[in-house]
């Protein structure tokens, strides 16, 4: 019996505060996915300090590679290519991964594949199932909130994005007001399940024609509510606050996505990004998708919603198959973005 | 022994290939428009091609460890660390200030060599070196310090030669604050780091025992950490980085 040909991609991710190295087989199977997270370090500062993040990346990068190679039980000769996140992200952090990936590609004569971090987030869903084109992806993370149309493989077109804060950013800012340590998303999600939407915060831009988002108005309304109560020495129910905030975020995300699903004929909706791990959001989306029985619903696996190199390896695999290559002069592009749909 | 030496500590980028103490090929670029990230690996590749060598024929990587620009140090440091690790070769790190001091071999033993880099806001990275019996000796450890502090340290020496572009920038200040001294400044090529010198220094050093542990010598905490430490005397109980 002939064995299926094995294409192995070694992937690097270092765009924010996670250093990660993965080995991916045929774009869909994880042989290793080592993630070193700096949360304990960065929570000292209530957020990610770029220089601190960059310093941790260089401490961790070879250790992560050693672990990944060992867990995957492979040698460099087994590899087909090296994929790396080159943007968007913190420039100093990105540069560690880009330089490390170049070193490995150069040393072992392997092709270097540049990967957009957001394409990576979308391809985290590849580990839950096959991606069917055309597809629509809702990407929600600490740095990004965007709706992306995927007409075919390796083609990503923005149809809408946040005009101010990303959803995850709003969670962290609201968390700070509530005294919840960074990163606040998980704890607000848990609190929200114990409360009710009683404050009726605004649902920004929900009735506008475009597919853009805005979360700064919600954040301000939230902060005003809390400060006003403090002045009156009123005690607000924390769970209700969390539930009201989360409900507004979810309704806006779902409203805009549903609108996009009505305009664009797609076979699949993909939910991905760090905030896609939010259980409130996942539950609400699963319910909403019953209104779109013809659209397949694919969610990034919970453990791959945050930043990791496995997703970069999956996106890198299709980019590699599509013939994308980077030269040794590849640079980090901190503000890298998909093109807008024409 | 084939040595690859890399210095990206500051604006100039210098890479050299050595065979023992002999130079095979070297490039020093000082392109304000391009950064080390785009230039470094094309330059390494070019040198290896010209010397007709393959990456796995390298025996040792020597990296200028700092001080210098944080980003520059990380690009060179990551490249060197990863090349050494992935090719299973030796890694040696050398002070970036020592690299500037190294060519001053003909200096008499009474003269101290002070290489310095601009660290902004009247601060510098500097160290004090001398040559004794053909060996470069570090008299005062590399450090980040105010210019005013540097002249205090230098007050005990009578003959000083300053090295590096930043030394010219602070020339007037140094002259005014060290009035009785015999001061001089390097010029020309000596103001720029030469990776060949780095390779020579690195050739004599012991390789690092644990490549994973290599980090650049920033010689300064980040502002966020300094502020945090000022407020938190206690140690953090949790490890700063956790692996899954
Ligand atoms: Zn991300």
Coordinates of C-alpha atoms and ligand atoms in Angstrom, one line a residue:
Chain A
X1 CA 0.0 0.0 0.0
X2 CA 1.3 3.4 -0.9
X3 CA 1.7 5.8 1.9
X4 CA 0.2 9.2 1.6
X5 CA 2.9 11.8 0.8
X6 CA 3.7 13.8 3.9
X7 CA 4.3 17.5 3.5
X8 CA 5.6 19.0 6.7
X9 CA 5.6 22.7 7.5
X10 CA 7.6 24.2 10.3
X11 CA 5.8 27.4 11.5
X12 CA 6.8 30.3 13.7
X13 CA 4.5 32.8 15.4
X14 CA 5.7 35.8 17.5
X15 CA 3.4 38.7 16.7
X16 CA 2.3 39.6 20.2
X17 CA 3.0 37.9 23.6
X18 CA 3.1 34.3 22.6
X19 CA 6.2 32.6 21.2
X20 CA 5.1 29.6 19.3
X21 CA 6.6 26.9 17.0
X22 CA 4.6 24.2 15.3
X23 CA 5.0 21.3 12.9
X24 CA 2.0 20.7 10.7
X25 CA 1.4 17.7 8.4
X26 CA -0.4 18.2 5.1
X27 CA -1.9 21.4 6.4
X28 CA -4.3 19.8 8.8
X29 CA -2.6 17.6 11.3
X30 CA -0.7 19.0 14.3
X31 CA 2.5 17.0 15.0
X32 CA 3.6 19.7 17.5
X33 CA 2.4 23.1 18.7
X34 CA 4.5 24.6 21.4
X35 CA 3.3 27.9 22.8
X36 CA 5.3 29.9 25.4
X37 CA 3.0 32.5 26.8
X38 CA 4.1 35.7 28.6
X39 CA 0.8 36.5 30.3
X40 CA 2.4 36.3 33.7
X41 CA 5.0 38.8 32.7
X42 CA 2.7 41.2 30.8
X43 CA 0.0 41.2 33.4
X44 CA 2.4 43.0 35.7
X45 CA 1.9 46.0 33.4
X46 CA -1.8 45.6 32.7
X47 CA -1.1 44.9 29.0
X48 CA 1.6 44.0 26.5
X49 CA 4.7 46.1 26.7
X50 CA 6.4 45.7 23.3
X51 CA 10.0 45.8 24.4
X52 CA 9.3 43.3 27.2
X53 CA 7.5 41.0 24.7
X54 CA 10.4 41.2 22.2
X55 CA 12.9 40.3 25.0
X56 CA 10.9 37.2 26.0
X57 CA 10.6 36.0 22.4
X58 CA 14.4 35.8 21.9
X59 CA 14.7 33.9 25.3
X60 CA 12.1 31.4 24.1
X61 CA 12.5 30.9 20.4
X62 CA 15.1 28.2 20.2
X63 CA 13.6 26.3 23.1
X64 CA 10.2 26.3 21.4
X65 CA 11.8 25.0 18.2
X66 CA 13.8 22.3 20.0
X67 CA 10.6 21.1 21.7
X68 CA 8.5 21.2 18.6
X69 CA 11.1 19.2 16.6
X70 CA 11.4 16.7 19.4
X71 CA 7.6 16.2 19.9
X72 CA 7.0 15.9 16.1
X73 CA 9.9 13.4 16.0
X74 CA 11.3 14.8 12.8
X75 CA 14.5 16.1 11.4
X76 CA 15.0 19.2 9.2
X77 CA 15.3 16.9 6.2
X78 CA 11.7 15.9 6.6
X79 CA 10.5 19.5 6.2
X80 CA 9.0 21.0 3.0
X81 CA 9.0 24.6 4.0
X82 CA 9.2 27.1 6.9
X83 CA 6.2 29.4 7.4
X84 CA 6.3 32.6 9.5
X85 CA 4.0 35.4 10.6
X86 CA 5.3 38.6 9.2
X87 CA 2.4 40.9 10.2
X88 CA 0.3 42.4 11.6
X89 CA 1.6 42.7 15.1
X90 CA 4.3 44.4 17.2
X91 CA 7.3 45.1 15.0
X92 CA 10.0 44.0 17.5
X93 CA 8.1 40.9 18.4
X94 CA 7.5 40.0 14.8
X95 CA 11.2 40.4 13.9
X96 CA 12.2 37.7 16.3
X97 CA 10.0 35.1 14.5
X98 CA 10.9 36.4 11.0
X99 CA 14.6 36.3 11.7
X100 CA 14.4 32.9 13.4
X101 CA 12.4 31.4 10.4
X102 CA 14.9 32.9 8.0
X103 CA 17.8 31.3 9.9
X104 CA 16.2 27.9 9.7
X105 CA 15.1 28.2 6.1
X106 CA 18.6 29.5 5.1
X107 CA 20.5 26.9 7.1
X108 CA 18.5 24.0 5.7
X109 CA 17.8 25.3 2.1
X110 CA 14.0 25.4 2.7
X111 CA 11.5 27.7 1.1
X112 CA 10.3 30.5 3.3
X113 CA 6.6 31.2 3.3
X114 CA 5.3 34.6 4.6
X115 CA 1.9 34.3 6.4
X116 CA -0.5 37.0 7.4
X117 CA -1.4 36.5 11.1
X118 CA -5.1 37.0 10.3
X119 CA -5.0 34.3 7.7
X120 CA -3.5 32.1 10.4
X121 CA -6.4 32.8 12.7
X122 CA -8.9 31.8 9.9
X123 CA -6.9 28.6 9.3
X124 CA -7.1 27.6 13.0
X125 CA -10.5 26.5 11.9
X126 CA -8.9 24.1 9.4
X127 CA -8.2 21.8 12.4
X128 CA -11.9 21.5 13.0
X129 CA -12.8 20.7 9.4
X130 CA -12.3 21.5 5.7
X131 CA -12.6 25.1 4.5
X132 CA -15.3 25.4 1.8
X133 CA -15.1 28.3 -0.7
X134 CA -16.5 30.8 -1.0
X135 CA -16.4 31.4 2.7
X136 CA -16.9 34.2 5.1
X137 CA -14.8 34.6 8.2
X138 CA -15.5 36.7 11.3
X139 CA -12.2 37.4 13.0
X140 CA -12.4 38.7 16.6
X141 CA -9.3 39.2 18.7
X142 CA -7.6 41.7 20.9
X143 CA -6.2 43.6 18.0
X144 CA -8.7 43.0 15.3
X145 CA -12.4 42.7 14.5
X146 CA -13.1 42.1 10.8
X147 CA -15.3 40.3 8.4
X148 CA -13.3 38.6 5.6
X149 CA -14.6 37.2 2.4
X150 CA -12.7 34.2 1.0
X151 CA -13.7 33.7 -2.7
X152 CA -11.1 31.0 -3.2
X153 CA -8.1 29.5 -1.5
X154 CA -5.3 32.0 -0.6
X155 CA -7.6 34.9 -1.3
X156 CA -8.7 37.1 1.6
X157 CA -10.8 40.3 1.1
X158 CA -12.0 42.5 3.9
X159 CA -15.7 43.5 3.7
X160 CA -15.8 45.3 7.1
X161 CA -13.7 46.0 10.1
X162 CA -13.7 48.0 13.3
X163 CA -13.3 51.7 13.0
X164 CA -11.9 52.1 16.5
X165 CA -11.3 49.5 19.2
X166 CA -11.2 45.8 18.5
X167 CA -13.7 43.7 20.4
X168 CA -11.0 42.1 22.6
X169 CA -9.6 45.5 23.3
X170 CA -13.0 46.6 24.6
X171 CA -13.1 43.6 26.9
X172 CA -9.7 44.5 28.4
X173 CA -10.6 48.2 28.9
X174 CA -13.9 47.3 30.5
X175 CA -12.1 44.7 32.6
X176 CA -9.8 47.4 33.9
X177 CA -12.8 49.5 35.0
X178 CA -14.3 46.4 36.8
X179 CA -10.9 45.6 38.4
X180 CA -10.5 42.4 36.5
X181 CA -6.8 41.6 35.7
X182 CA -5.5 41.6 32.1
X183 CA -6.5 39.7 29.9
X184 CA -10.1 40.1 31.0
X185 CA -12.1 38.3 28.3
X186 CA -12.4 35.0 30.0
X187 CA -13.5 36.3 33.4
X188 CA -16.1 38.7 31.9
X189 CA -17.5 35.8 29.8
X190 CA -17.9 33.8 33.0
X191 CA -19.5 36.7 34.9
X192 CA -21.8 37.4 32.0
X193 CA -23.3 33.9 32.4
X194 CA -24.4 34.7 35.9
X195 CA -26.0 38.1 35.0
X196 CA -28.7 39.6 32.8
X197 CA -28.7 42.3 30.2
X198 CA -30.2 45.1 32.3
X199 CA -28.2 48.1 31.3
X200 CA -29.1 48.2 27.6
X201 CA -25.8 49.5 26.3
X202 CA -25.8 50.9 22.7
X203 CA -25.5 48.6 19.7
X204 CA -23.2 50.6 17.6
X205 CA -23.6 50.8 13.8
X206 CA -26.0 47.9 13.8
X207 CA -28.4 49.7 11.5
X208 CA -25.9 51.1 9.1
X209 CA -25.5 49.7 5.6
X210 CA -21.8 48.8 5.8
X211 CA -20.2 45.9 7.6
X212 CA -18.0 47.9 9.9
X213 CA -17.9 47.7 13.7
X214 CA -17.3 50.2 16.5
X215 CA -16.8 49.4 20.1
X216 CA -15.6 52.7 21.5
X217 CA -19.1 54.0 22.1
X218 CA -20.0 50.9 24.1
X219 CA -16.8 51.2 26.1
X220 CA -17.6 54.9 26.9
X221 CA -21.2 54.1 27.8
X222 CA -20.0 51.4 30.1
X223 CA -17.4 53.6 31.8
X224 CA -19.9 56.4 32.2
X225 CA -22.4 54.1 33.8
X226 CA -19.9 52.8 36.3
X227 CA -18.5 56.3 37.2
X228 CA -22.0 57.7 37.5
X229 CA -23.0 55.0 40.0
X230 CA -19.7 55.6 41.9
X231 CA -20.6 59.2 42.4
X232 CA -24.0 58.3 43.7
X233 CA -22.4 55.6 45.9
X234 CA -24.6 53.0 44.2
X235 CA -23.5 49.4 44.0
X236 CA -23.9 48.0 40.5
X237 CA -24.4 44.3 39.9
X238 CA -21.1 43.1 38.4
X239 CA -22.6 40.1 36.7
X240 CA -25.3 42.2 35.1
X241 CA -22.7 44.7 34.0
X242 CA -20.7 42.0 32.3
X243 CA -23.8 40.4 30.8
X244 CA -25.0 43.7 29.4
X245 CA -21.6 44.5 27.9
X246 CA -21.2 41.1 26.4
X247 CA -24.7 41.1 25.0
X248 CA -24.1 44.3 23.2
X249 CA -20.8 43.0 21.7
X250 CA -22.4 39.7 20.6
X251 CA -25.5 41.4 19.1
X252 CA -23.4 43.7 17.0
X253 CA -21.1 40.9 15.8
X254 CA -24.0 38.6 15.0
X255 CA -26.0 41.4 13.4
X256 CA -23.3 42.4 11.0
X257 CA -22.3 38.9 10.2
X258 CA -25.9 37.9 9.4
X259 CA -26.2 40.9 7.2
X260 CA -23.1 39.8 5.3
X261 CA -24.4 36.3 4.9
X262 CA -27.5 37.7 3.2
X263 CA -25.4 39.8 0.8
X264 CA -22.6 37.3 0.0
X265 CA -23.4 33.8 -1.2
X266 CA -21.0 31.6 0.8
X267 CA -20.8 27.9 1.6
X268 CA -19.3 28.4 5.0
X269 CA -19.0 30.8 7.9
X270 CA -15.8 30.6 9.9
X271 CA -15.5 32.0 13.5
X272 CA -12.0 32.6 14.6
X273 CA -9.6 34.8 16.7
X274 CA -8.9 35.1 20.4
X275 CA -12.4 36.3 21.3
X276 CA -13.9 33.4 19.4
X277 CA -13.1 31.3 22.5
X278 CA -15.9 33.3 24.3
X279 CA -18.6 30.8 25.1
X280 CA -21.4 33.4 25.0
X281 CA -20.3 34.3 21.5
X282 CA -20.1 30.7 20.3
X283 CA -23.5 29.8 21.7
X284 CA -25.2 32.8 20.2
X285 CA -23.6 32.1 16.8
X286 CA -24.6 28.4 16.9
X287 CA -28.2 29.5 17.4
X288 CA -28.1 32.2 14.8
X289 CA -26.7 29.9 12.2
X290 CA -29.9 27.8 12.4
X291 CA -31.4 30.6 10.3
X292 CA -28.8 29.8 7.6
X293 CA -29.2 26.1 7.1
X294 CA -27.4 26.2 3.7
X295 CA -24.3 27.7 5.3
X296 CA -21.8 25.4 7.0
X297 CA -20.6 26.8 10.4
X298 CA -16.9 26.1 11.2
X299 CA -15.4 27.3 14.5
X300 CA -11.8 27.4 15.3
X301 CA -11.1 24.8 18.1
X302 CA -11.2 26.4 21.5
X303 CA -7.5 25.7 22.2
X304 CA -6.4 27.2 18.9
X305 CA -8.4 30.5 19.1
X306 CA -5.5 32.3 20.8
X307 CA -2.2 33.0 19.0
X308 CA -0.3 29.8 18.1
X309 CA 2.0 28.6 15.3
X310 CA -0.2 25.6 14.3
X311 CA -2.6 28.0 12.6
X312 CA 0.3 29.7 10.8
X313 CA 1.4 26.3 9.6
X314 CA -2.1 25.6 8.3
X315 CA -2.3 28.9 6.4
X316 CA 1.3 28.5 5.4
X317 CA 0.6 25.2 3.9
X318 CA -2.0 26.5 1.5
X319 CA 0.2 29.5 0.7
X320 CA 3.1 27.1 0.0
X321 CA 0.9 25.0 -2.3
X322 CA -0.2 28.2 -4.0
X323 CA 3.4 29.0 -4.8
X324 CA 3.9 31.9 -2.4
X325 CA 7.6 32.4 -1.3
X326 CA 9.5 35.1 0.6
X327 CA 13.1 36.1 -0.1
X328 CA 15.8 36.4 2.6
X329 CA 15.0 40.1 2.7
X330 CA 11.5 39.5 4.1
X331 CA 10.7 42.1 6.7
X332 CA 8.1 42.4 9.4
X333 CA 5.0 44.5 8.4
X334 CA 3.4 45.6 11.6
X335 CA 0.3 47.1 9.9
X336 CA -0.2 44.3 7.4
X337 CA -3.8 44.1 6.2
X338 CA -5.8 42.0 3.7
X339 CA -7.0 44.0 0.7
X340 CA -10.5 45.4 0.8
X341 CA -13.1 43.7 -1.5
X342 CA -13.4 45.6 -4.8
Chain B
X1 CA 37.8 26.8 12.0
X2 CA 35.3 28.6 9.8
X3 CA 33.7 31.6 11.7
X4 CA 30.7 33.7 10.9
X5 CA 30.8 37.0 12.8
X6 CA 27.7 39.3 12.9
X7 CA 27.5 42.8 14.3
X8 CA 24.1 44.6 14.1
X9 CA 24.3 46.5 17.3
X10 CA 23.9 49.9 15.8
X11 CA 23.2 51.5 12.5
X12 CA 26.2 49.9 10.7
X13 CA 25.8 46.2 9.8
X14 CA 29.0 44.2 9.6
X15 CA 29.4 40.6 8.8
X16 CA 32.6 38.6 8.2
X17 CA 33.7 35.1 7.4
X18 CA 37.0 34.0 8.8
X19 CA 39.1 30.9 8.5
X20 CA 40.9 30.8 11.8
X21 CA 42.5 34.3 12.1
X22 CA 42.3 34.9 8.3
X23 CA 39.6 37.0 6.7
X24 CA 37.7 35.2 3.9
X25 CA 35.1 37.9 3.1
X26 CA 33.5 40.8 4.9
X27 CA 30.8 43.4 4.3
X28 CA 30.0 46.5 6.3
X29 CA 27.0 48.5 5.3
X30 CA 25.7 51.8 6.7
X31 CA 22.5 52.3 4.8
X32 CA 20.2 54.6 6.7
X33 CA 17.2 53.6 4.5
X34 CA 17.4 49.9 5.0
X35 CA 17.2 47.9 8.2
X36 CA 19.1 45.0 9.5
X37 CA 16.1 42.8 9.0
X38 CA 16.1 43.1 5.2
X39 CA 19.9 43.2 4.9
X40 CA 21.3 40.6 7.2
X41 CA 20.5 37.3 5.6
X42 CA 21.2 38.5 2.0
X43 CA 24.6 39.6 3.2
X44 CA 25.3 36.4 5.0
X45 CA 24.3 34.5 1.9
X46 CA 26.4 36.7 -0.4
X47 CA 29.5 36.1 1.8
X48 CA 29.0 32.3 1.9
X49 CA 28.5 32.2 -1.9
X50 CA 31.7 34.3 -2.5
X51 CA 33.7 32.1 -0.1
X52 CA 32.1 29.0 -1.8
X53 CA 30.9 27.7 1.5
X54 CA 27.6 26.1 2.7
X55 CA 25.9 27.1 5.9
X56 CA 26.7 23.7 7.5
X57 CA 30.4 24.2 6.9
X58 CA 30.4 27.0 9.5
X59 CA 32.0 25.9 12.8
X60 CA 31.3 28.9 15.0
X61 CA 29.0 31.9 15.0
X62 CA 30.2 35.0 16.8
X63 CA 27.7 37.6 17.7
X64 CA 28.2 41.1 19.0
X65 CA 26.0 40.8 22.1
X66 CA 25.5 44.5 22.8
X67 CA 25.1 47.1 24.1
X68 CA 23.4 48.9 21.3
X69 CA 20.0 49.4 19.7
X70 CA 17.6 46.9 21.1
X71 CA 16.0 46.0 17.8
X72 CA 19.4 45.6 16.1
X73 CA 20.7 43.4 18.9
X74 CA 17.7 41.2 18.6
X75 CA 17.9 40.7 14.9
X76 CA 21.6 39.8 15.0
X77 CA 21.1 37.8 18.2
X78 CA 18.1 35.8 17.0
X79 CA 19.9 35.1 13.7
X80 CA 23.1 34.0 15.4
X81 CA 21.4 32.0 18.1
X82 CA 19.1 30.2 15.7
X83 CA 21.8 29.5 13.1
X84 CA 24.0 28.0 15.9
X85 CA 21.2 26.0 17.3
X86 CA 19.7 24.7 14.1
X87 CA 23.1 23.8 12.5
X88 CA 24.5 22.5 15.9
X89 CA 27.4 24.8 15.8
X90 CA 29.2 26.8 18.5
X91 CA 27.9 30.2 19.6
X92 CA 30.2 32.9 21.1
X93 CA 29.1 36.3 22.2
X94 CA 31.4 39.3 22.4
X95 CA 30.8 42.9 23.7
X96 CA 29.9 45.3 21.0
X97 CA 32.0 47.9 22.6
X98 CA 35.0 45.6 22.7
X99 CA 34.6 45.2 18.9
X100 CA 35.2 49.0 18.5
X101 CA 38.2 48.9 20.9
X102 CA 39.8 45.8 19.3
X103 CA 41.6 47.4 16.4
X104 CA 43.6 49.7 18.6
X105 CA 46.4 47.1 19.0
X106 CA 49.2 49.6 18.6
X107 CA 48.2 51.8 21.5
X108 CA 50.6 52.0 24.3
X109 CA 49.7 50.4 27.6
X110 CA 49.3 53.7 29.4
X111 CA 46.4 54.8 27.2
X112 CA 42.9 53.6 27.9
X113 CA 40.4 53.0 25.1
X114 CA 36.9 54.2 25.6
X115 CA 34.4 53.0 23.0
X116 CA 31.0 54.5 23.3
X117 CA 27.5 54.5 21.8
X118 CA 24.9 57.2 22.1
X119 CA 22.0 56.1 24.4
X120 CA 20.1 59.4 24.0
X121 CA 19.3 62.2 26.5
X122 CA 23.0 62.7 27.4
X123 CA 23.4 59.0 28.2
X124 CA 25.9 56.6 26.7
X125 CA 26.8 53.0 26.6
X126 CA 30.5 52.8 27.3
X127 CA 33.3 50.7 28.7
X128 CA 37.0 51.2 29.5
X129 CA 39.6 49.0 27.8
X130 CA 43.4 48.8 27.3
X131 CA 45.9 46.6 25.5
X132 CA 48.3 44.7 27.6
X133 CA 50.8 42.2 26.1
X134 CA 48.7 42.1 22.9
X135 CA 45.5 41.3 24.8
X136 CA 42.5 43.5 24.9
X137 CA 41.7 44.0 28.6
X138 CA 38.4 45.3 30.0
X139 CA 39.1 47.7 32.9
X140 CA 35.6 49.1 33.5
X141 CA 32.6 46.9 32.6
X142 CA 30.3 48.0 29.7
X143 CA 27.4 50.0 31.1
X144 CA 24.6 52.4 30.5
X145 CA 25.4 55.7 32.2
X146 CA 25.0 59.5 32.0
X147 CA 27.8 61.4 30.3
X148 CA 28.5 63.2 33.6
X149 CA 29.0 59.9 35.3
X150 CA 31.4 58.7 32.5
X151 CA 33.7 61.7 33.0
X152 CA 33.8 61.0 36.7
X153 CA 34.9 57.4 36.0
X154 CA 37.5 58.6 33.4
X155 CA 39.0 61.2 35.8
X156 CA 41.5 58.6 37.1
X157 CA 43.1 58.1 33.6
X158 CA 45.5 60.5 32.1
X159 CA 45.6 59.3 28.4
X160 CA 42.3 58.4 26.8
X161 CA 41.3 57.6 23.2
X162 CA 37.6 57.6 22.4
X163 CA 36.2 55.3 19.7
X164 CA 33.1 55.4 17.6
X165 CA 30.8 57.9 15.9
X166 CA 29.1 58.9 19.2
X167 CA 32.5 59.9 20.6
X168 CA 32.7 62.7 18.1
X169 CA 29.2 63.9 18.9
X170 CA 30.1 64.3 22.6
X171 CA 33.7 65.6 21.8
X172 CA 33.1 69.1 23.2
X173 CA 31.5 67.9 26.3
X174 CA 34.3 65.4 27.0
X175 CA 37.0 67.9 26.3
X176 CA 35.4 70.5 28.6
X177 CA 34.9 68.0 31.5
X178 CA 38.2 66.3 31.2
X179 CA 40.4 69.4 30.8
X180 CA 43.8 68.2 32.1
X181 CA 43.8 65.0 30.2
X182 CA 45.5 63.8 27.0
X183 CA 42.5 63.0 24.9
X184 CA 42.3 61.8 21.4
X185 CA 39.6 60.4 19.0
X186 CA 39.7 57.8 16.3
X187 CA 38.6 58.7 12.8
X188 CA 37.7 57.0 9.6
X189 CA 37.1 53.3 9.5
X190 CA 37.9 52.9 13.2
X191 CA 34.7 54.7 14.0
X192 CA 32.7 51.7 12.5
X193 CA 32.5 48.2 13.9
X194 CA 34.3 45.6 11.9
X195 CA 33.0 42.1 12.1
X196 CA 36.5 40.8 11.2
X197 CA 37.6 42.2 14.6
X198 CA 34.6 40.6 16.2
X199 CA 35.5 37.2 14.6
X200 CA 39.1 37.5 16.0
X201 CA 37.9 38.3 19.5
X202 CA 35.3 35.5 19.3
X203 CA 37.8 33.0 18.0
X204 CA 39.7 33.1 21.4
X205 CA 36.6 32.8 23.6
X206 CA 34.9 29.7 25.0
X207 CA 31.7 28.9 23.2
X208 CA 28.5 29.3 25.3
X209 CA 27.5 26.1 27.1
X210 CA 23.8 26.6 26.6
X211 CA 22.8 28.3 23.3
X212 CA 19.1 28.5 24.6
X213 CA 20.2 30.9 27.3
X214 CA 21.7 33.5 25.0
X215 CA 20.1 36.9 25.2
X216 CA 21.6 40.2 24.1
X217 CA 23.4 42.4 26.6
X218 CA 20.8 45.3 26.7
X219 CA 22.5 46.6 29.9
X220 CA 19.2 48.4 30.7
X221 CA 15.8 47.2 31.9
X222 CA 12.8 48.4 30.0
X223 CA 11.1 51.5 31.4
X224 CA 8.0 49.4 32.3
X225 CA 10.1 46.9 34.3
X226 CA 12.0 49.7 36.1
X227 CA 8.7 51.3 37.1
X228 CA 7.2 48.0 38.1
X229 CA 10.2 47.1 40.2
X230 CA 10.1 50.4 42.0
X231 CA 6.6 49.7 43.1
X232 CA 7.0 46.0 43.8
X233 CA 9.7 44.9 46.2
X234 CA 8.4 41.4 46.4
X235 CA 9.2 38.9 43.8
X236 CA 6.7 37.4 41.4
X237 CA 5.9 33.9 42.5
X238 CA 4.9 32.7 39.0
X239 CA 7.3 32.2 36.2
X240 CA 7.1 35.1 33.7
X241 CA 6.8 32.8 30.7
X242 CA 4.9 29.5 30.7
X243 CA 5.0 26.8 28.0
X244 CA 2.2 24.6 26.8
Ligands
LIG1 ZN1 -3.9 37.0 17.0

